[in-house]
């Protein structure tokens, strides 16, 4: 497909944050599925949980930065050819992902704080993230931990579903509708490669 030179692209910051968050999320899914299927006594379990929590905090901070950048108004408009329901679906998918990626780390933090194991969180092996004291000291922390754990998992699977929907929509725009929706978020080198093809 020949990309139009008039494509209104996302800026370097938005593109970088988008793909970095996407890669970290995929890593989180893989790590989460692996660590929860290992016995607690396995030598890889503790390091994987620590890495999972470290990446979760990183994703949270990157999503906050991405939201602030988006609220600055640096967002190309959706194509005028989109139907109203397609626009609504695009907005719901995007903001659903923002909510999931922001709330998941918070529910993880609550779960860890409520855990009777009291295992500290050391981000990347250097920075200690304190437990939420009011939860750790609560007489209802077992119930709080169970509820937050369920919410955490529910959000994780919801985010996976939204990511698959997001990917499917992007591929539909690129290969079926042949518009510039996906091209707006591709790294510059990918666009250059496509334009260079005869």
XYZ file of N, CA and C in Angstrom, residues 28-143:
348
model
N 4.533 -8.334 30.574
C 3.805 -8.531 31.823
C 2.874 -9.735 31.748
N 2.199 -9.892 30.618
C 1.288 -11.024 30.454
C 2.065 -12.337 30.535
N 3.186 -12.399 29.800
C 3.999 -13.608 29.814
C 4.538 -13.922 31.200
N 5.050 -12.898 31.880
C 5.599 -13.087 33.223
C 4.499 -13.478 34.205
N 3.338 -12.805 34.097
C 2.231 -13.096 35.007
C 1.751 -14.531 34.882
N 1.594 -15.014 33.641
C 1.144 -16.386 33.434
C 2.187 -17.387 33.913
N 3.459 -17.054 33.716
C 4.534 -17.971 34.130
C 4.628 -18.061 35.647
N 4.674 -16.928 36.315
C 4.919 -16.923 37.760
C 3.763 -17.531 38.543
N 2.524 -17.352 38.051
C 1.384 -17.899 38.779
C 1.239 -19.403 38.582
N 1.955 -19.951 37.625
C 1.925 -21.396 37.411
C 3.131 -22.102 38.016
N 4.004 -21.338 38.663
C 5.151 -21.931 39.353
C 4.839 -22.093 40.838
N 5.347 -23.137 41.467
C 5.170 -23.250 42.927
C 5.938 -22.142 43.632
N 5.445 -21.735 44.805
C 6.087 -20.643 45.541
C 7.531 -20.970 45.896
N 7.853 -22.258 45.979
C 9.212 -22.656 46.360
C 10.180 -22.693 45.181
N 9.673 -22.479 43.973
C 10.543 -22.518 42.797
C 11.504 -21.332 42.839
N 12.781 -21.526 42.482
C 13.757 -20.427 42.577
C 13.469 -19.242 41.659
N 12.652 -19.435 40.621
C 12.350 -18.326 39.705
C 11.117 -17.535 40.118
N 10.320 -18.071 41.062
C 9.047 -17.436 41.403
C 9.241 -16.041 41.990
N 10.072 -15.917 43.013
C 10.263 -14.614 43.666
C 10.827 -13.571 42.698
N 11.903 -13.887 41.929
C 12.402 -12.881 40.963
C 11.361 -12.472 39.926
N 10.517 -13.425 39.483
C 9.501 -13.086 38.489
C 8.433 -12.164 39.078
N 8.034 -12.426 40.330
C 7.069 -11.533 40.981
C 7.649 -10.126 41.133
N 8.905 -10.046 41.506
C 9.539 -8.732 41.667
C 9.623 -8.000 40.329
N 9.965 -8.736 39.267
C 10.035 -8.120 37.941
C 8.640 -7.698 37.484
N 7.654 -8.540 37.755
C 6.264 -8.222 37.396
C 5.816 -6.924 38.061
N 6.113 -6.791 39.332
C 5.726 -5.576 40.064
C 6.514 -4.365 39.559
N 7.776 -4.555 39.250
C 8.594 -3.446 38.739
C 8.060 -2.948 37.402
N 7.733 -3.886 36.515
C 7.189 -3.503 35.212
C 5.809 -2.866 35.363
N 5.032 -3.344 36.334
C 3.712 -2.767 36.566
C 3.801 -1.297 36.955
N 4.739 -0.972 37.850
C 4.924 0.424 38.246
C 5.411 1.254 37.057
N 6.299 0.673 36.256
C 6.813 1.377 35.081
C 5.693 1.679 34.087
N 4.841 0.685 33.827
C 3.721 0.884 32.914
C 2.781 1.964 33.448
N 2.517 1.927 34.754
C 1.647 2.934 35.364
C 2.181 4.338 35.098
N 3.472 4.549 35.334
C 4.069 5.869 35.143
C 4.057 6.282 33.671
N 4.313 5.315 32.772
C 4.308 5.617 31.340
C 2.903 5.960 30.852
N 1.897 5.262 31.380
C 0.511 5.541 30.980
C 0.082 6.927 31.478
N 0.489 7.274 32.700
C 0.198 8.624 33.202
C 0.825 9.669 32.274
N 2.080 9.440 31.891
C 2.757 10.359 30.977
C 2.043 10.414 29.631
N 1.615 9.245 29.133
C 0.901 9.185 27.855
C -0.418 9.939 27.927
N -1.134 9.802 29.036
C -2.401 10.508 29.202
C -2.195 12.018 29.250
N -1.167 12.449 29.984
C -0.871 13.879 30.055
C -0.532 14.422 28.673
N 0.223 13.631 27.917
C 0.587 14.036 26.558
C -0.661 14.110 25.673
N -1.560 13.118 25.847
C -2.789 13.101 25.051
C -3.676 14.287 25.395
N -3.761 14.622 26.675
C -4.593 15.740 27.104
C -4.039 17.087 26.659
N -2.772 17.095 26.234
C -2.179 18.340 25.753
C -2.727 18.734 24.386
N -3.473 17.802 23.772
C -4.089 18.103 22.476
C -3.280 17.642 21.290
N -2.198 16.879 21.530
C -1.333 16.418 20.437
C -1.833 15.099 19.859
N -3.108 15.045 19.480
C -3.704 13.815 18.963
C -4.327 14.086 17.594
N -3.863 13.383 16.552
C -4.482 13.556 15.233
C -5.942 13.131 15.279
N -6.812 13.813 14.554
C -8.241 13.449 14.563
C -8.462 12.104 13.876
N -9.531 11.422 14.268
C -9.900 10.178 13.598
C -10.347 10.494 12.171
N -10.204 9.539 11.246
C -10.641 9.781 9.869
C -12.113 10.158 9.797
N -12.433 11.090 8.934
C -13.822 11.557 8.797
C -14.735 10.468 8.249
N -14.144 9.422 7.639
C -14.933 8.350 7.036
C -15.490 7.370 8.068
N -15.041 7.450 9.316
C -15.509 6.514 10.335
C -16.973 6.756 10.673
N -17.697 5.643 10.839
C -19.098 5.732 11.253
C -19.155 6.098 12.740
N -20.278 6.633 13.215
C -20.393 7.006 14.623
C -20.085 5.858 15.587
N -20.546 4.637 15.265
C -20.296 3.517 16.166
C -18.811 3.141 16.170
N -18.132 3.351 15.017
C -16.697 3.062 14.955
C -15.911 4.063 15.799
N -16.335 5.311 15.770
C -15.700 6.332 16.613
C -15.900 6.001 18.091
N -17.142 5.625 18.430
C -17.430 5.278 19.823
C -16.608 4.071 20.261
N -16.493 3.065 19.383
C -15.716 1.868 19.712
C -14.240 2.208 19.896
N -13.728 3.110 19.049
C -12.315 3.507 19.152
C -12.054 4.198 20.489
N -12.937 5.123 20.857
C -12.761 5.842 22.125
C -12.897 4.902 23.327
N -13.888 4.017 23.284
C -14.096 3.093 24.392
C -12.904 2.149 24.553
N -12.368 1.689 23.430
C -11.212 0.785 23.487
C -10.001 1.495 24.073
N -9.724 2.701 23.585
C -8.561 3.444 24.062
C -8.674 3.769 25.552
N -9.805 4.319 25.941
C -9.941 4.720 27.342
C -10.125 3.518 28.262
N -10.686 2.433 27.727
C -10.748 1.195 28.497
C -9.358 0.668 28.806
N -8.470 0.760 27.825
C -7.081 0.333 28.038
C -6.373 1.243 29.036
N -6.619 2.539 28.941
C -6.011 3.459 29.909
C -6.445 3.106 31.334
N -7.746 2.879 31.502
C -8.261 2.545 32.836
C -7.644 1.250 33.345
N -7.625 0.225 32.491
C -7.078 -1.074 32.901
C -5.604 -0.966 33.270
N -4.832 -0.249 32.464
C -3.392 -0.151 32.698
C -3.056 0.735 33.896
N -3.985 1.588 34.296
C -3.779 2.404 35.490
C -4.245 1.685 36.757
N -5.371 1.000 36.659
C -5.950 0.366 37.847
C -5.268 -0.960 38.180
N -4.786 -1.667 37.157
C -4.107 -2.949 37.419
C -2.929 -2.824 38.384
N -2.001 -1.884 38.161
C -0.903 -1.757 39.129
C -1.379 -1.388 40.526
N -2.444 -0.586 40.610
C -2.964 -0.188 41.918
C -3.563 -1.381 42.650
N -4.302 -2.229 41.924
C -4.861 -3.425 42.558
C -3.751 -4.411 42.928
N -2.691 -4.442 42.118
C -1.545 -5.279 42.468
C -0.890 -4.799 43.754
N -0.768 -3.491 43.883
C -0.172 -2.885 45.092
C -1.035 -3.193 46.324
N -2.345 -3.104 46.143
C -3.263 -3.427 47.244
C -3.128 -4.897 47.635
N -3.066 -5.782 46.636
C -2.949 -7.214 46.902
C -1.681 -7.534 47.669
N -0.571 -6.940 47.243
C 0.711 -7.173 47.923
C 0.674 -6.627 49.346
N 0.065 -5.458 49.505
C -0.021 -4.841 50.835
C -0.874 -5.671 51.786
N -1.874 -6.359 51.246
C -2.782 -7.160 52.072
C -2.266 -8.579 52.302
N -1.218 -8.961 51.594
C -0.715 -10.337 51.697
C -0.176 -10.636 53.095
N -0.521 -11.805 53.651
C 0.016 -12.181 54.962
C 1.506 -12.522 54.911
N 2.029 -12.713 53.706
C 3.448 -13.046 53.570
C 4.349 -11.858 53.884
N 3.837 -10.643 53.645
C 4.614 -9.441 53.958
C 5.896 -9.301 53.156
N 5.907 -9.850 51.947
C 7.119 -9.780 51.121
C 7.284 -8.367 50.580
N 8.445 -7.748 50.764
C 8.637 -6.372 50.269
C 8.720 -6.327 48.745
N 8.382 -5.187 48.195
C 8.518 -4.960 46.761
C 9.751 -4.099 46.528
N 10.714 -4.666 45.809
C 11.954 -3.950 45.501
C 11.990 -3.730 43.994
N 11.733 -2.510 43.579
C 11.656 -2.209 42.153
C 13.024 -2.330 41.507
N 13.099 -3.266 40.555
C 14.339 -3.537 39.822
C 15.515 -3.832 40.758
N 15.205 -4.304 41.945
C 16.242 -4.694 42.897
C 16.896 -3.540 43.622
N 16.371 -2.318 43.471
C 17.038 -1.150 44.057
C 16.115 -0.279 44.913
N 14.894 -0.024 44.451
C 14.012 0.924 45.114
C 12.887 0.175 45.831
N 12.760 0.390 47.125
C 11.717 -0.281 47.892
C 10.402 0.485 47.780
N 9.349 -0.224 47.379
C 8.017 0.357 47.317
C 7.284 -0.054 48.590
N 6.966 0.883 49.462
C 6.331 0.514 50.737
C 4.923 -0.033 50.523
N 4.516 -0.898 51.436
C 3.141 -1.379 51.414
C 2.207 -0.240 51.806
N 0.960 -0.349 51.388
C -0.056 0.611 51.800
C -0.402 0.302 53.257
N 0.071 1.173 54.158
C -0.028 0.898 55.586
C -1.425 0.673 56.093
N -2.397 1.457 55.601
C -3.769 1.320 56.100
C -4.392 -0.008 55.690
N -3.876 -0.596 54.587
C -4.367 -1.912 54.164
C -3.636 -3.015 54.925
N -2.317 -2.876 55.055
C -1.527 -3.881 55.774
C -1.982 -4.007 57.225
N -2.466 -2.895 57.805
C -2.883 -2.905 59.208
C -4.369 -3.215 59.385
N -5.102 -3.343 58.286
C -6.534 -3.560 58.377
C -6.866 -4.958 58.897
N -7.907 -5.037 59.705
C -8.371 -6.341 60.189
C -9.125 -7.102 59.098
N -9.415 -6.424 57.991
C -10.132 -7.052 56.869
C -9.204 -7.272 55.675
N -7.907 -7.302 55.922
C -6.976 -7.338 54.790
C -7.078 -8.635 53.983
N -7.499 -9.721 54.595
C -7.660 -10.962 53.835
C -8.742 -10.799 52.771
N -9.866 -10.205 53.158
C -10.957 -9.977 52.205
C -10.555 -8.943 51.160
